[in-house]
Short mmCIF file of C-alpha atoms (C1' of nucleotides) in Angstrom, two decimals:
data_model
loop_
_atom_site.label_atom_id
_atom_site.label_comp_id
_atom_site.label_asym_id
_atom_site.label_seq_id
_atom_site.Cartn_x
_atom_site.Cartn_y
_atom_site.Cartn_z
CA MET D 1 -81.84 3.07 59.36
CA ARG D 2 -80.20 0.97 56.71
CA ARG D 3 -77.62 2.59 54.45
CA SER D 4 -78.73 2.29 50.89
CA ILE D 5 -76.64 0.28 48.75
CA PRO D 6 -75.39 1.56 45.45
CA GLU D 7 -77.16 -0.10 42.39
CA ALA D 8 -73.89 -0.96 40.78
CA THR D 9 -73.08 -2.94 43.98
CA VAL D 10 -76.50 -4.76 44.24
CA ALA D 11 -75.78 -5.91 40.50
CA ARG D 12 -72.56 -7.47 41.42
CA LEU D 13 -74.08 -9.47 44.40
CA PRO D 14 -75.39 -12.19 42.13
CA LEU D 15 -71.79 -12.59 40.66
CA TYR D 16 -70.46 -13.27 44.19
CA LEU D 17 -73.26 -15.43 44.98
CA ARG D 18 -72.42 -17.64 41.89
CA ALA D 19 -68.68 -17.63 42.84
CA LEU D 20 -69.51 -18.67 46.39
CA THR D 21 -71.79 -21.44 45.19
CA GLU D 22 -68.84 -22.75 43.06
CA LEU D 23 -66.65 -22.75 46.03
CA ASP D 24 -69.15 -24.58 48.39
CA PRO D 25 -70.11 -27.81 46.71
CA GLY D 26 -69.78 -30.16 49.74
CA VAL D 27 -68.79 -30.37 53.29
CA GLY D 28 -65.74 -28.36 54.40
CA PHE D 29 -64.19 -28.20 50.91
CA GLU D 30 -63.04 -24.62 50.79
CA ALA D 31 -63.84 -23.18 54.34
CA THR D 32 -62.76 -19.53 53.61
CA VAL D 33 -62.06 -17.40 50.64
CA SER D 34 -60.13 -14.22 50.27
CA SER D 35 -61.35 -11.11 48.67
CA GLU D 36 -58.48 -11.58 46.14
CA ARG D 37 -59.71 -15.09 45.18
CA LEU D 38 -63.39 -14.08 45.20
CA ALA D 39 -62.56 -11.12 42.88
CA GLU D 40 -61.01 -13.61 40.44
CA LEU D 41 -63.74 -15.72 40.41
CA ALA D 42 -66.29 -12.93 39.78
CA GLY D 43 -64.00 -11.23 37.33
CA VAL D 44 -63.82 -7.92 39.38
CA ASN D 45 -61.30 -5.93 41.51
CA ALA D 46 -60.46 -7.20 45.04
CA ALA D 47 -61.18 -3.86 46.69
CA LYS D 48 -64.27 -3.63 45.11
CA VAL D 49 -65.25 -6.90 46.52
CA ARG D 50 -64.28 -5.93 49.95
CA LYS D 51 -66.21 -2.67 49.61
CA ASP D 52 -69.22 -4.29 48.14
CA LEU D 53 -69.32 -6.97 50.89
CA SER D 54 -68.96 -4.33 53.52
CA TYR D 55 -72.31 -2.96 52.69
CA LEU D 56 -73.94 -6.37 53.65
CA GLY D 57 -72.12 -6.26 57.15
CA SER D 58 -68.89 -7.45 58.51
CA TYR D 59 -68.73 -11.21 57.65
CA GLY D 60 -65.04 -11.57 56.96
CA THR D 61 -62.10 -12.22 59.55
CA ARG D 62 -58.86 -10.07 59.16
CA GLY D 63 -55.97 -12.25 58.46
CA VAL D 64 -58.32 -15.32 57.38
CA GLY D 65 -60.85 -14.23 54.88
CA TYR D 66 -64.53 -14.92 54.46
CA ASP D 67 -66.35 -18.04 55.78
CA VAL D 68 -67.76 -19.41 52.45
CA ALA D 69 -70.77 -21.07 53.86
CA LEU D 70 -71.56 -17.90 56.19
CA LEU D 71 -71.10 -15.32 53.41
CA ARG D 72 -73.16 -17.57 50.91
CA PHE D 73 -76.02 -17.69 53.41
CA GLN D 74 -75.80 -13.94 54.11
CA MET D 75 -75.67 -13.21 50.42
CA ASN D 76 -78.98 -15.18 49.89
CA VAL D 77 -80.49 -13.30 52.76
CA SER D 78 -79.49 -10.06 51.22
CA LEU D 79 -80.94 -11.07 47.78
CA GLY D 80 -84.11 -12.20 49.54
CA LEU D 81 -83.35 -15.77 48.10
CA THR D 82 -84.07 -17.84 51.47
CA GLY D 83 -87.38 -18.95 50.19
CA GLU D 84 -88.94 -19.43 46.77
CA ARG D 85 -89.72 -16.31 45.02
CA ALA D 86 -92.77 -16.22 42.73
CA VAL D 87 -92.50 -14.90 39.20
CA ILE D 88 -95.54 -14.07 37.08
CA ILE D 89 -95.17 -13.74 33.30
CA ALA D 90 -97.32 -11.38 31.27
CA GLY D 91 -97.60 -12.55 27.63
CA ALA D 92 -97.61 -16.21 26.85
CA GLY D 93 -96.08 -15.91 23.31
CA ARG D 94 -92.92 -17.44 22.22
CA LEU D 95 -90.72 -15.52 24.54
CA GLY D 96 -92.98 -15.81 27.51
CA GLN D 97 -93.01 -19.36 27.22
CA ALA D 98 -89.23 -19.68 26.72
CA LEU D 99 -88.87 -17.51 29.86
CA ALA D 100 -91.44 -19.74 31.66
CA ASN D 101 -89.44 -22.90 30.91
CA TYR D 102 -85.92 -21.24 31.45
CA VAL D 103 -84.17 -23.62 33.92
CA GLY D 104 -81.77 -20.99 35.12
CA PHE D 105 -84.73 -19.42 36.96
CA ARG D 106 -85.66 -22.52 38.99
CA GLU D 107 -82.25 -23.35 39.57
CA ARG D 108 -81.77 -19.86 41.21
CA GLY D 109 -84.94 -20.22 43.50
CA PHE D 110 -87.65 -18.72 41.35
CA ARG D 111 -90.78 -20.47 40.64
CA VAL D 112 -93.04 -19.22 37.63
CA VAL D 113 -96.51 -19.54 39.02
CA ALA D 114 -98.53 -18.29 36.13
CA MET D 115 -98.65 -16.75 32.85
CA VAL D 116 -101.31 -14.05 31.73
CA ASP D 117 -102.46 -13.64 28.38
CA VAL D 118 -105.38 -12.05 26.55
CA ASP D 119 -105.62 -14.96 24.05
CA PRO D 120 -109.01 -16.90 24.93
CA ALA D 121 -107.38 -20.02 23.14
CA LYS D 122 -104.57 -20.08 25.63
CA VAL D 123 -106.45 -18.85 28.86
CA GLY D 124 -107.42 -21.71 31.06
CA SER D 125 -104.90 -24.15 29.49
CA ASN D 126 -101.59 -25.24 30.87
CA LEU D 127 -98.50 -24.57 28.82
CA SER D 128 -95.63 -26.93 29.99
CA GLY D 129 -97.27 -27.21 33.44
CA ILE D 130 -97.68 -23.49 33.92
CA PRO D 131 -101.38 -22.16 34.05
CA VAL D 132 -102.48 -19.38 31.63
CA LEU D 133 -104.65 -16.87 33.21
CA ALA D 134 -106.91 -14.18 31.96
CA PRO D 135 -106.04 -10.42 32.50
CA ASP D 136 -109.08 -10.10 34.94
CA GLU D 137 -107.56 -12.56 37.21
CA VAL D 138 -104.44 -10.42 37.75
CA ASP D 139 -105.73 -8.72 41.16
CA GLN D 140 -106.26 -12.06 42.59
CA LEU D 141 -102.91 -13.50 41.30
CA LEU D 142 -100.97 -10.57 42.82
CA ALA D 143 -102.81 -10.81 46.06
CA ALA D 144 -101.82 -14.52 46.33
CA ASN D 145 -98.21 -13.84 45.50
CA ASP D 146 -96.61 -11.32 47.79
CA GLY D 147 -93.17 -10.01 46.77
CA CYS D 148 -93.40 -11.46 43.46
CA ILE D 149 -91.64 -10.41 40.20
CA VAL D 150 -93.63 -9.61 37.13
CA VAL D 151 -91.88 -10.17 33.83
CA ILE D 152 -93.24 -8.18 30.86
CA ALA D 153 -93.20 -10.26 27.75
CA THR D 154 -95.82 -8.84 25.60
CA PRO D 155 -95.80 -7.03 22.36
CA GLU D 156 -94.39 -3.44 22.66
CA ASP D 157 -97.70 -1.59 21.96
CA VAL D 158 -99.61 -3.09 25.05
CA ALA D 159 -96.64 -3.06 27.40
CA GLN D 160 -97.47 0.17 29.06
CA GLY D 161 -101.05 -0.74 29.67
CA VAL D 162 -100.07 -4.12 31.01
CA VAL D 163 -97.51 -2.53 33.45
CA ASP D 164 -100.32 -0.09 34.72
CA ARG D 165 -102.69 -3.00 35.26
CA PHE D 166 -100.15 -5.00 37.29
CA VAL D 167 -98.96 -1.95 39.08
CA ALA D 168 -102.64 -1.19 40.10
CA ALA D 169 -102.88 -4.71 41.38
CA GLY D 170 -99.81 -4.08 43.62
CA ALA D 171 -96.76 -5.31 41.58
CA SER D 172 -93.57 -3.44 42.66
CA ASN D 173 -90.89 -5.50 40.90
CA ILE D 174 -90.93 -5.67 37.06
CA LEU D 175 -88.49 -7.11 34.50
CA ASN D 176 -89.40 -5.69 31.23
CA PHE D 177 -88.53 -7.29 27.84
CA ALA D 178 -90.69 -4.91 25.67
CA PRO D 179 -88.77 -2.29 23.93
CA GLY D 180 -89.23 1.49 24.72
CA VAL D 181 -89.49 3.71 27.84
CA LEU D 182 -92.02 2.63 30.48
CA SER D 183 -93.39 4.81 33.15
CA ALA D 184 -94.28 3.41 36.67
CA PRO D 185 -94.40 5.09 40.07
CA SER D 186 -90.99 5.62 41.55
CA GLU D 187 -91.60 3.12 44.29
CA VAL D 188 -91.74 0.36 41.58
CA MET D 189 -88.51 -1.16 40.52
CA VAL D 190 -88.30 -1.60 36.84
CA ARG D 191 -85.33 -3.32 35.02
CA ASN D 192 -85.19 -3.25 31.25
CA VAL D 193 -83.80 -5.97 29.09
CA ASP D 194 -83.82 -4.79 25.49
CA LEU D 195 -82.73 -7.52 23.21
CA GLY D 196 -82.77 -5.29 20.11
CA LEU D 197 -80.72 -2.69 21.88
CA GLU D 198 -78.19 -5.26 22.78
CA LEU D 199 -77.73 -6.19 19.15
CA GLN D 200 -77.64 -2.65 17.97
CA VAL D 201 -74.67 -2.01 20.51
CA LEU D 202 -72.69 -5.02 18.97
CA SER D 203 -73.59 -3.70 15.60
CA PHE D 204 -72.00 -0.49 16.60
CA TYR D 205 -68.62 -2.37 17.19
CA ALA D 206 -68.89 -4.63 14.34
CA ALA D 207 -69.32 -1.52 11.94
CA ARG D 208 -66.24 0.09 13.69
CA LYS D 209 -64.12 -3.07 12.91
CA GLU D 210 -65.23 -3.19 9.20
CA GLY D 211 -64.55 0.66 9.02
CA SER D 212 -61.22 0.52 10.19
CA VAL D 213 -60.05 -1.94 7.50
CA ASP D 214 -60.17 0.71 4.89
CA SER D 215 -59.55 4.51 5.06
CA MET E 1 -57.77 8.75 13.95
CA ARG E 2 -61.19 8.45 15.44
CA ARG E 3 -62.07 9.43 19.01
CA SER E 4 -63.17 6.45 21.04
CA ILE E 5 -66.82 6.71 22.22
CA PRO E 6 -67.47 5.91 25.68
CA GLU E 7 -69.47 2.65 26.27
CA ALA E 8 -72.20 4.51 28.17
CA THR E 9 -72.63 6.57 25.16
CA VAL E 10 -72.78 3.78 22.69
CA ALA E 11 -75.68 2.15 24.83
CA ARG E 12 -77.52 5.24 24.62
CA LEU E 13 -77.31 5.66 20.69
CA PRO E 14 -80.19 3.04 20.14
CA LEU E 15 -82.49 5.10 22.60
CA TYR E 16 -81.88 8.09 20.45
CA LEU E 17 -82.41 6.06 17.21
CA ARG E 18 -85.79 5.02 18.69
CA ALA E 19 -86.83 8.57 19.58
CA LEU E 20 -85.76 9.67 15.97
CA THR E 21 -87.83 6.84 14.40
CA GLU E 22 -90.85 7.94 16.30
CA LEU E 23 -90.35 11.51 15.16
CA ASP E 24 -89.79 10.82 11.51
CA PRO E 25 -92.99 8.84 10.51
CA GLY E 26 -93.72 10.53 7.15
CA VAL E 27 -92.77 13.27 4.99
CA GLY E 28 -91.81 16.68 6.73
CA PHE E 29 -93.62 15.75 9.81
CA GLU E 30 -91.24 17.25 12.37
CA ALA E 31 -88.34 18.44 10.39
CA THR E 32 -86.13 19.39 13.36
CA VAL E 33 -85.81 18.44 17.06
CA SER E 34 -84.15 20.02 19.90
CA SER E 35 -81.81 18.33 22.25
CA GLU E 36 -84.37 19.13 25.00
CA ARG E 37 -87.09 17.21 23.18
CA LEU E 38 -84.91 14.39 22.15
CA ALA E 39 -83.76 14.03 25.99
CA GLU E 40 -87.53 13.89 26.91
CA LEU E 41 -88.35 11.14 24.56
CA ALA E 42 -85.30 9.03 25.27
CA GLY E 43 -85.70 9.64 29.07
CA VAL E 44 -82.11 11.42 29.62
CA ASN E 45 -80.66 14.69 30.26
CA ALA E 46 -80.42 17.32 27.51
CA ALA E 47 -76.74 18.00 28.14
CA LYS E 48 -76.05 14.38 27.95
CA VAL E 49 -77.94 14.12 24.56
CA ARG E 50 -75.76 16.96 23.14
CA LYS E 51 -72.55 15.57 24.35
CA ASP E 52 -73.39 11.84 23.18
CA LEU E 53 -74.50 13.31 19.73
CA SER E 54 -71.34 15.50 19.41
CA TYR E 55 -69.23 12.24 19.42
CA LEU E 56 -70.85 11.34 16.11
CA GLY E 57 -70.08 14.58 14.67
CA SER E 58 -71.64 17.94 14.23
CA TYR E 59 -75.19 17.20 12.88
CA GLY E 60 -76.99 20.05 14.73
CA THR E 61 -77.62 23.71 13.88
CA ARG E 62 -77.28 26.31 16.72
CA GLY E 63 -80.57 28.03 17.25
CA VAL E 64 -82.42 25.39 15.21
CA GLY E 65 -81.89 21.93 16.56
CA TYR E 66 -81.11 18.74 14.82
CA ASP E 67 -82.44 17.78 11.40
CA VAL E 68 -84.66 14.57 12.33
CA ALA E 69 -84.04 12.69 8.90
CA LEU E 70 -80.35 13.53 8.77
CA LEU E 71 -79.59 12.72 12.37
CA ARG E 72 -81.66 9.51 11.99
CA PHE E 73 -79.63 8.52 8.86
CA GLN E 74 -76.29 9.33 10.53
CA MET E 75 -77.27 7.42 13.69
CA ASN E 76 -77.93 4.42 11.52
CA VAL E 77 -74.50 4.72 9.74
CA SER E 78 -72.84 4.91 13.30
CA LEU E 79 -74.53 1.85 14.67
CA GLY E 80 -73.86 -0.08 11.40
CA LEU E 81 -77.50 -0.46 10.60
CA THR E 82 -77.52 0.70 6.78
CA GLY E 83 -77.74 -2.79 5.36
CA GLU E 84 -79.18 -6.04 6.94
CA ARG E 85 -76.77 -7.54 9.64
CA ALA E 86 -76.66 -11.29 10.07
CA VAL E 87 -77.14 -13.09 13.39
CA ILE E 88 -76.27 -16.47 14.08
CA ILE E 89 -77.83 -18.42 17.00
CA ALA E 90 -75.70 -20.98 18.82
CA GLY E 91 -78.21 -23.41 20.63
CA ALA E 92 -81.55 -24.19 18.90
CA GLY E 93 -83.40 -24.90 22.38
CA ARG E 94 -86.35 -22.92 23.54
CA LEU E 95 -84.50 -19.80 24.16
CA GLY E 96 -82.50 -19.99 20.76
CA GLN E 97 -85.86 -20.58 18.91
CA ALA E 98 -87.64 -17.89 20.80
CA LEU E 99 -84.77 -15.44 20.01
CA ALA E 100 -84.75 -16.63 16.24
CA ASN E 101 -88.40 -15.62 16.00
CA TYR E 102 -88.04 -12.49 17.88
CA VAL E 103 -89.80 -9.88 15.60
CA GLY E 104 -87.74 -7.03 17.39
CA PHE E 105 -84.63 -8.30 15.73
CA ARG E 106 -86.17 -8.31 12.21
CA GLU E 107 -87.70 -4.79 12.95
CA ARG E 108 -84.21 -3.33 13.73
CA GLY E 109 -82.57 -4.71 10.60
CA PHE E 110 -81.25 -7.98 11.80
CA ARG E 111 -81.67 -11.12 9.98
CA VAL E 112 -81.21 -14.68 11.78
CA VAL E 113 -79.34 -16.55 9.13
CA ALA E 114 -78.82 -19.90 10.90
CA MET E 115 -78.93 -21.76 14.27
CA VAL E 116 -76.27 -24.13 15.32
CA ASP E 117 -76.90 -27.22 17.36
CA VAL E 118 -75.22 -30.45 18.30
CA ASP E 119 -78.68 -32.51 18.26
CA PRO E 120 -78.57 -34.66 15.18
CA ALA E 121 -82.38 -34.54 15.33
CA LYS E 122 -82.27 -30.90 14.70
CA VAL E 123 -79.59 -30.64 12.23
CA GLY E 124 -80.56 -30.09 8.86
CA SER E 125 -84.15 -29.14 9.52
CA ASN E 126 -85.64 -25.89 9.33
CA LEU E 127 -87.18 -24.35 12.52
CA SER E 128 -89.46 -21.61 11.57
CA GLY E 129 -87.86 -20.99 8.40
CA ILE E 130 -84.36 -20.84 9.87
CA PRO E 131 -81.86 -23.86 8.98
CA VAL E 132 -80.33 -25.59 11.81
CA LEU E 133 -76.54 -26.31 11.11
CA ALA E 134 -73.93 -28.76 12.72
CA PRO E 135 -71.01 -27.43 14.70
CA ASP E 136 -68.64 -28.42 11.97
CA GLU E 137 -70.30 -26.05 9.72
CA VAL E 138 -69.37 -23.03 11.77
CA ASP E 139 -66.22 -22.14 9.89
CA GLN E 140 -68.15 -22.01 6.52
CA LEU E 141 -71.01 -20.14 8.12
CA LEU E 142 -68.75 -17.34 9.61
CA ALA E 143 -66.89 -17.03 6.50
CA ALA E 144 -70.05 -16.32 4.61
CA ASN E 145 -71.41 -13.85 7.02
CA ASP E 146 -68.97 -11.18 7.59
CA GLY E 147 -69.49 -8.71 10.54
CA CYS E 148 -72.15 -11.01 11.91
CA ILE E 149 -73.25 -11.34 15.49
CA VAL E 150 -73.20 -14.48 17.24
CA VAL E 151 -75.83 -15.20 19.92
CA ILE E 152 -74.96 -17.79 22.71
CA ALA E 153 -78.17 -19.60 23.73
CA THR E 154 -76.69 -22.84 24.87
CA PRO E 155 -76.59 -24.37 28.08
CA GLU E 156 -74.29 -22.92 30.71
CA ASP E 157 -71.87 -25.89 30.79
CA VAL E 158 -70.81 -25.87 27.08
CA ALA E 159 -70.99 -22.08 26.59
CA GLN E 160 -67.13 -21.49 26.84
CA GLY E 161 -66.37 -24.28 24.41
CA VAL E 162 -69.03 -22.86 21.74
CA VAL E 163 -67.49 -19.43 22.30
CA ASP E 164 -63.94 -20.69 21.58
CA ARG E 165 -65.25 -22.51 18.61
CA PHE E 166 -66.83 -19.44 17.09
CA VAL E 167 -63.99 -16.99 17.98
CA ALA E 168 -61.55 -19.50 16.22
CA ALA E 169 -63.86 -19.26 13.29
CA GLY E 170 -63.63 -15.46 13.29
CA ALA E 171 -66.61 -14.39 15.35
CA SER E 172 -65.84 -10.93 16.89
CA ASN E 173 -69.27 -9.65 18.43
CA ILE E 174 -71.10 -12.02 20.86
CA LEU E 175 -74.16 -11.67 22.73
CA ASN E 176 -74.17 -14.16 25.54
CA PHE E 177 -77.42 -15.42 27.38
CA ALA E 178 -75.59 -18.21 29.36
CA PRO E 179 -74.93 -17.34 32.90
CA GLY E 180 -71.16 -17.14 34.22
CA VAL E 181 -67.95 -15.36 33.24
CA LEU E 182 -66.86 -16.03 29.63
CA SER E 183 -63.26 -15.39 28.42
CA ALA E 184 -62.53 -14.33 25.00
CA PRO E 185 -59.68 -12.27 23.42
CA SER E 186 -60.02 -8.59 24.16
CA GLU E 187 -60.76 -7.73 20.55
CA VAL E 188 -63.90 -9.86 20.80
CA MET E 189 -66.67 -7.87 21.88
CA VAL E 190 -68.92 -9.87 24.55
CA ARG E 191 -72.20 -8.29 25.93
CA ASN E 192 -73.85 -10.46 28.61
CA VAL E 193 -77.56 -10.81 29.41
CA ASP E 194 -78.02 -12.97 32.42
CA LEU E 195 -81.71 -13.49 33.01
CA GLY E 196 -81.25 -15.06 36.34
CA LEU E 197 -79.10 -12.18 37.43
CA GLU E 198 -81.72 -9.75 36.63
CA LEU E 199 -84.33 -11.62 38.70
CA GLN E 200 -81.88 -11.75 41.60
CA VAL E 201 -81.39 -7.95 41.55
CA LEU E 202 -85.15 -7.45 41.51
CA SER E 203 -85.29 -9.89 44.29
CA PHE E 204 -83.02 -7.81 46.37
CA TYR E 205 -85.33 -4.92 46.07
CA ALA E 206 -88.40 -6.90 46.80
CA ALA E 207 -86.80 -8.47 49.90
CA ARG E 208 -86.00 -4.70 51.12
CA LYS E 209 -89.59 -3.82 50.85
CA GLU E 210 -90.71 -6.84 52.81
CA GLY E 211 -88.03 -6.14 55.38
CA SER E 212 -89.06 -2.49 56.07
CA VAL E 213 -92.76 -3.51 56.70
CA ASP E 214 -91.66 -4.98 60.14
CA SER E 215 -88.62 -4.31 62.34
"C1'" DT P 1 -44.83 -12.11 67.36
"C1'" DA P 2 -44.84 -12.07 62.19
"C1'" DG P 3 -47.72 -12.79 58.37
"C1'" DA P 4 -52.16 -12.29 56.31
"C1'" DT P 5 -56.11 -10.10 55.03
"C1'" DT P 6 -60.24 -7.27 56.26
"C1'" DG P 7 -62.71 -2.86 56.46
"C1'" DT P 8 -62.38 1.92 55.62
"C1'" DT P 9 -60.54 6.09 54.17
"C1'" DA P 10 -58.47 8.85 51.04
"C1'" DA P 11 -56.97 9.40 45.89
"C1'" DT P 12 -58.37 8.81 41.51
"C1'" DC P 13 -60.88 8.38 37.65
"C1'" DG P 14 -64.64 8.69 34.42
"C1'" DA P 15 -69.27 10.10 33.68
"C1'" DT P 16 -72.91 13.43 34.32
"C1'" DT P 17 -74.58 17.81 34.29
"C1'" DA P 18 -74.63 22.98 34.43
"C1'" DA P 19 -73.11 26.88 32.30
"C1'" DC P 20 -71.95 29.69 28.58
"C1'" DA P 21 -69.74 31.34 24.41
"C1'" DA P 22 -70.54 30.57 19.56
"C1'" DT P 23 -73.65 31.02 16.02
"C1'" DC P 24 -77.82 30.22 13.44
"C1'" DT A 1 -80.96 42.65 16.00
"C1'" DA A 2 -83.07 39.33 19.45
"C1'" DG A 3 -84.09 34.71 20.45
"C1'" DA A 4 -82.93 30.06 20.29
"C1'" DT A 5 -80.10 26.34 20.78
"C1'" DT A 6 -75.86 23.85 19.74
"C1'" DG A 7 -71.10 22.32 21.00
"C1'" DT A 8 -67.89 22.56 24.45
"C1'" DT A 9 -65.64 23.79 28.68
"C1'" DA A 10 -65.64 23.41 33.44
"C1'" DA A 11 -67.79 22.01 37.83
"C1'" DT A 12 -70.03 18.22 39.94
"C1'" DC A 13 -71.02 13.83 41.39
"C1'" DG A 14 -70.63 9.09 42.15
"C1'" DA A 15 -68.14 4.95 41.43
"C1'" DT A 16 -63.54 2.57 41.31
"C1'" DT A 17 -59.34 1.57 43.35
"C1'" DA A 18 -55.09 2.25 45.94
"C1'" DA A 19 -53.24 2.43 50.35
"C1'" DC A 20 -53.12 1.35 55.14
"C1'" DA A 21 -54.36 1.04 59.96
"C1'" DA A 22 -56.87 -2.51 62.53
"C1'" DT A 23 -56.77 -7.01 63.88
"C1'" DC A 24 -57.13 -11.94 63.32
#
DNA sequence: TAGATTGTTAATCGATTAACAATC
DNA sequence: TAGATTGTTAATCGATTAACAATC
């Protein structure tokens, strides 16, 4: 029975992986790293690093530190990044296409295998080498890509319907770019990236700075 | 002396604004709303709603609820959304262009006034009606757009330099899409959206589901 | 052995939520 | 007045961090 890892910890694992990747560029460059140094690279507290890493197992050596290559490997295992992971993008509009071509995905071991769109003018074509499929091919697509991640890049008003369709086809990991609250069964992991919300939060702080000039 | 509002609360204000906007579609449709109902629409706890809203001031009436139109207006004031707010996008690549055309920004009162790029082939042109400027026009651009938000959509390796340049020109609110830890003076608000990180977090949960099948 | 650093416990902190007095 | 619902206090919860025993 595995302990469950706090979501806040999970969200920091990619930061540690990035730091480890920077430390491990060649052969025997920096063999070990302390929690202190790793914390500095990831921009967090050293105690937090040790606590987070202890959830993954005991990969450090007291008095020495963490073996960079080993920890990096284990981190990849924990994050399920040992092979290539398939990504399917719902919505082949501007955002969908930008995401499909985002090099940051490929660099991190993700492969966009298909886009799905309702537009008959797009279906059947290849956009930057990525095939565009019709919605009625979703079942087949999901069956062929076990453990894939579905990215929702459709207009807001159809997002819930699209999610329902993908969940029915077996999707269980969703990254949603459409604004608004989506509902999905609790065993389906949904992460939301709301670009408008991010701007509104920044607008709040911008307004605050303006406000404090006078009064 | 204003109380400072917790960041977690600030991040929820846009959710409340969205809910209020749904409730307020015409004249006298739903005049008031209870914290209970608002909580349901925003997908949070009712006590949290009341606590969050109390930071903005006392806009409710005991026994009655919140006046939808009034609260919506005050929310817009708090979020600095009473006028149009300028957005400047650094990087006119695929992601930058997708963001520049993202309708969700315009719908929420943001206006992309310019993109900035180093590519001489793009500088001076209009991409979807948005002018592309050269880096040496940044000072002028920032001076002309007080309280603007700068979006970093450049490659990772130049992001820090771009941030430094914009901060020197007076930018104080940054939405960063480049992976990695950016440094900026503490008075500059930086929010990070790391698309690769989001996928890695989902990959973690996907791996977990696979793992629990066997073993 | 002495110095360094992990892994973990215990203390601290902040955010969430329940409860309720205030009051419409 | 009775019922409803806010605004706020106090209790709870979980996450962060300091501290230190274990141990290389």
